[in-house]
Amino acid sequence: MVFTHDTEEALQATVALVNAAEPPVTLTTVAELDAFFVRHGYTGRHDSTRAELDEVLALQAPLRELLTADRDAAARLVNKMLADAGAVPQLVRHPPLDWHIHAVPSDAPLATRILVETAMAMIDVIRDDELSRLAVCADSDCEGIVLDLSRNRSRRYCSTTCSNRNAQAAHRARRTQPRSHRSR
Ligand SMILES: [Zn+2]
Ligand SMILES: [Zn+2]
């Protein structure tokens, strides 16, 4: 593990939220938000309304800005997000997790909690100087965000769709250049 468990889960959820804006666009219905809530292990308040969905979708642009910022800019954004939300870190314990940190109450709006959880997770990323774990997809037509939590930092594409498409393109390129000697 590169970061603590809750930091990695928060980063994965945030990247999924930001990437939902990329084609094919997802997270367009309350039902899809319900599935997102369950898939990423959220607890606490969940209104399941269009208004809540709109608030969550409004996070995509500022979260994308945070995830792609350089280290100093990211630190400033995190500080502002935490201050604006009146975040107060508290140790909490609720099933299925042991003691971990919440910085806003569990009855705060879902969008507020996603924003604050992301900011708290980015504290670890910034403090550990690991912003290179976050990048834009290596596919030339894709703006998706890649979160690389692998030990050998091997992840270059945001999705299996992108990695498969590029693997096929590389394969075709090799077949049209049979004489080139490539190491792999
Ligand atoms: Zn919790
Ligand atoms: Zn991609």
mmCIF file of C-alpha atoms in Angstrom, residues 12-154:
data_model
loop_
_atom_site.group_PDB
_atom_site.id
_atom_site.type_symbol
_atom_site.label_atom_id
_atom_site.label_comp_id
_atom_site.label_asym_id
_atom_site.label_seq_id
_atom_site.Cartn_x
_atom_site.Cartn_y
_atom_site.Cartn_z
ATOM 1 C CA GLN A 12 -10.125 6.079 -5.915
ATOM 2 C CA ALA A 13 -13.621 7.469 -5.352
ATOM 3 C CA THR A 14 -12.541 10.984 -6.327
ATOM 4 C CA VAL A 15 -10.834 9.828 -9.504
ATOM 5 C CA ALA A 16 -13.955 7.829 -10.412
ATOM 6 C CA LEU A 17 -16.086 10.924 -9.836
ATOM 7 C CA VAL A 18 -13.843 13.147 -11.971
ATOM 8 C CA ASN A 19 -13.530 10.521 -14.721
ATOM 9 C CA ALA A 20 -17.312 10.124 -14.879
ATOM 10 C CA ALA A 21 -17.276 13.410 -16.824
ATOM 11 C CA GLU A 22 -15.202 11.796 -19.609
ATOM 12 C CA PRO A 23 -16.880 9.964 -22.483
ATOM 13 C CA PRO A 24 -18.849 7.776 -22.096
ATOM 14 C CA VAL A 25 -20.273 10.156 -19.466
ATOM 15 C CA THR A 26 -21.658 8.349 -16.427
ATOM 16 C CA LEU A 27 -23.126 9.425 -13.089
ATOM 17 C CA THR A 28 -26.019 11.145 -14.842
ATOM 18 C CA THR A 29 -28.877 9.747 -12.738
ATOM 19 C CA VAL A 30 -29.729 9.457 -9.057
ATOM 20 C CA ALA A 31 -29.604 5.666 -9.466
ATOM 21 C CA GLU A 32 -26.026 5.903 -10.717
ATOM 22 C CA LEU A 33 -25.151 8.101 -7.734
ATOM 23 C CA ASP A 34 -26.701 5.473 -5.429
ATOM 24 C CA ALA A 35 -24.465 2.835 -7.037
ATOM 25 C CA PHE A 36 -21.425 5.119 -6.713
ATOM 26 C CA PHE A 37 -22.231 5.628 -3.002
ATOM 27 C CA VAL A 38 -22.359 1.878 -2.384
ATOM 28 C CA ARG A 39 -19.383 0.987 -4.608
ATOM 29 C CA HIS A 40 -17.070 3.420 -2.859
ATOM 30 C CA GLY A 41 -18.174 2.522 0.657
ATOM 31 C CA TYR A 42 -19.689 5.857 1.660
ATOM 32 C CA THR A 43 -21.633 6.037 4.892
ATOM 33 C CA GLY A 44 -23.733 8.789 6.457
ATOM 34 C CA ARG A 45 -26.203 11.125 4.840
ATOM 35 C CA HIS A 46 -27.359 10.283 1.333
ATOM 36 C CA ASP A 47 -30.440 12.133 0.046
ATOM 37 C CA SER A 48 -30.772 10.290 -3.293
ATOM 38 C CA THR A 49 -32.098 13.441 -4.950
ATOM 39 C CA ARG A 50 -31.372 15.291 -8.158
ATOM 40 C CA ALA A 51 -30.163 18.258 -6.051
ATOM 41 C CA GLU A 52 -27.610 16.043 -4.308
ATOM 42 C CA LEU A 53 -26.468 14.638 -7.652
ATOM 43 C CA ASP A 54 -26.053 18.183 -9.037
ATOM 44 C CA GLU A 55 -23.960 19.169 -5.993
ATOM 45 C CA VAL A 56 -21.743 16.114 -6.458
ATOM 46 C CA LEU A 57 -21.316 16.756 -10.199
ATOM 47 C CA ALA A 58 -20.382 20.373 -9.432
ATOM 48 C CA LEU A 59 -17.309 18.954 -7.665
ATOM 49 C CA GLN A 60 -15.891 17.428 -10.849
ATOM 50 C CA ALA A 61 -14.171 20.583 -12.101
ATOM 51 C CA PRO A 62 -12.634 21.728 -8.776
ATOM 52 C CA LEU A 63 -11.558 18.182 -7.907
ATOM 53 C CA ARG A 64 -9.970 17.756 -11.325
ATOM 54 C CA GLU A 65 -8.100 21.011 -10.736
ATOM 55 C CA LEU A 66 -6.873 19.689 -7.380
ATOM 56 C CA LEU A 67 -5.815 16.269 -8.691
ATOM 57 C CA THR A 68 -3.838 17.778 -11.580
ATOM 58 C CA ALA A 69 -2.315 20.716 -9.683
ATOM 59 C CA ASP A 70 1.379 20.936 -8.878
ATOM 60 C CA ARG A 71 2.346 20.348 -5.259
ATOM 61 C CA ASP A 72 2.338 23.940 -4.028
ATOM 62 C CA ALA A 73 -0.915 24.795 -5.779
ATOM 63 C CA ALA A 74 -2.496 21.596 -4.433
ATOM 64 C CA ALA A 75 -1.495 22.555 -0.896
ATOM 65 C CA ARG A 76 -3.166 25.944 -1.272
ATOM 66 C CA LEU A 77 -6.331 24.352 -2.698
ATOM 67 C CA VAL A 78 -6.508 21.790 0.119
ATOM 68 C CA ASN A 79 -6.144 24.499 2.769
ATOM 69 C CA LYS A 80 -8.889 26.559 1.180
ATOM 70 C CA MET A 81 -11.242 23.592 0.794
ATOM 71 C CA LEU A 82 -10.797 22.570 4.431
ATOM 72 C CA ALA A 83 -11.205 26.112 5.730
ATOM 73 C CA ASP A 84 -14.299 26.783 3.575
ATOM 74 C CA ALA A 85 -15.936 23.585 4.828
ATOM 75 C CA GLY A 86 -15.106 24.361 8.465
ATOM 76 C CA ALA A 87 -13.375 20.989 8.625
ATOM 77 C CA VAL A 88 -12.534 19.700 12.124
ATOM 78 C CA PRO A 89 -10.723 16.351 12.013
ATOM 79 C CA GLN A 90 -12.231 13.844 14.446
ATOM 80 C CA LEU A 91 -11.432 10.208 15.043
ATOM 81 C CA VAL A 92 -14.562 8.120 14.501
ATOM 82 C CA ARG A 93 -15.330 4.424 14.545
ATOM 83 C CA HIS A 94 -18.280 2.987 12.676
ATOM 84 C CA PRO A 95 -18.815 -0.382 11.011
ATOM 85 C CA PRO A 96 -16.991 -1.811 9.144
ATOM 86 C CA LEU A 97 -14.027 0.455 9.923
ATOM 87 C CA ASP A 98 -11.805 0.838 12.956
ATOM 88 C CA TRP A 99 -10.780 4.341 14.128
ATOM 89 C CA HIS A 100 -10.308 6.674 11.189
ATOM 90 C CA ILE A 101 -10.718 10.372 10.459
ATOM 91 C CA HIS A 102 -13.833 12.312 9.482
ATOM 92 C CA ALA A 103 -13.416 16.048 9.210
ATOM 93 C CA VAL A 104 -17.095 16.987 8.778
ATOM 94 C CA PRO A 105 -20.152 15.452 10.480
ATOM 95 C CA SER A 106 -21.784 12.417 8.885
ATOM 96 C CA ASP A 107 -24.997 14.430 8.362
ATOM 97 C CA ALA A 108 -23.208 17.051 6.254
ATOM 98 C CA PRO A 109 -24.244 16.999 2.570
ATOM 99 C CA LEU A 110 -22.626 14.217 0.543
ATOM 100 C CA ALA A 111 -20.871 16.701 -1.758
ATOM 101 C CA THR A 112 -19.291 18.433 1.246
ATOM 102 C CA ARG A 113 -18.073 15.126 2.619
ATOM 103 C CA ILE A 114 -16.617 14.020 -0.745
ATOM 104 C CA LEU A 115 -14.794 17.346 -1.075
ATOM 105 C CA VAL A 116 -13.411 17.236 2.466
ATOM 106 C CA GLU A 117 -12.441 13.553 2.226
ATOM 107 C CA THR A 118 -10.549 14.306 -0.961
ATOM 108 C CA ALA A 119 -8.782 17.256 0.617
ATOM 109 C CA MET A 120 -7.849 15.118 3.640
ATOM 110 C CA ALA A 121 -6.518 12.378 1.337
ATOM 111 C CA MET A 122 -4.497 14.919 -0.618
ATOM 112 C CA ILE A 123 -2.806 15.955 2.639
ATOM 113 C CA ASP A 124 -1.105 12.534 2.608
ATOM 114 C CA VAL A 125 -0.240 12.782 -1.093
ATOM 115 C CA ILE A 126 1.263 16.246 -0.705
ATOM 116 C CA ARG A 127 3.080 15.494 2.556
ATOM 117 C CA ASP A 128 4.600 12.317 1.067
ATOM 118 C CA ASP A 129 5.486 14.204 -2.142
ATOM 119 C CA GLU A 130 3.636 11.574 -4.199
ATOM 120 C CA LEU A 131 1.733 13.767 -6.651
ATOM 121 C CA SER A 132 3.308 11.778 -9.484
ATOM 122 C CA ARG A 133 0.798 9.063 -8.497
ATOM 123 C CA LEU A 134 -1.784 11.243 -10.244
ATOM 124 C CA ALA A 135 -1.570 11.968 -13.962
ATOM 125 C CA VAL A 136 -3.673 12.473 -17.063
ATOM 126 C CA CYS A 137 -4.255 9.304 -19.107
ATOM 127 C CA ALA A 138 -1.475 8.453 -21.588
ATOM 128 C CA ASP A 139 -4.082 7.895 -24.326
ATOM 129 C CA SER A 140 -3.758 10.855 -26.690
ATOM 130 C CA ASP A 141 -7.552 11.273 -26.952
ATOM 131 C CA CYS A 142 -8.416 10.790 -23.273
ATOM 132 C CA GLU A 143 -8.465 13.337 -20.477
ATOM 133 C CA GLY A 144 -9.195 10.787 -17.752
ATOM 134 C CA ILE A 145 -7.157 10.894 -14.548
ATOM 135 C CA VAL A 146 -4.880 7.974 -13.727
ATOM 136 C CA LEU A 147 -4.329 7.045 -10.096
ATOM 137 C CA ASP A 148 -1.267 4.811 -9.934
ATOM 138 C CA LEU A 149 -1.115 2.960 -6.611
ATOM 139 C CA SER A 150 1.080 0.178 -8.006
ATOM 140 C CA ARG A 151 4.425 -0.578 -6.399
ATOM 141 C CA ASN A 152 6.362 -0.247 -9.653
ATOM 142 C CA ARG A 153 4.440 2.824 -10.903
ATOM 143 C CA SER A 154 3.397 1.012 -14.067
#
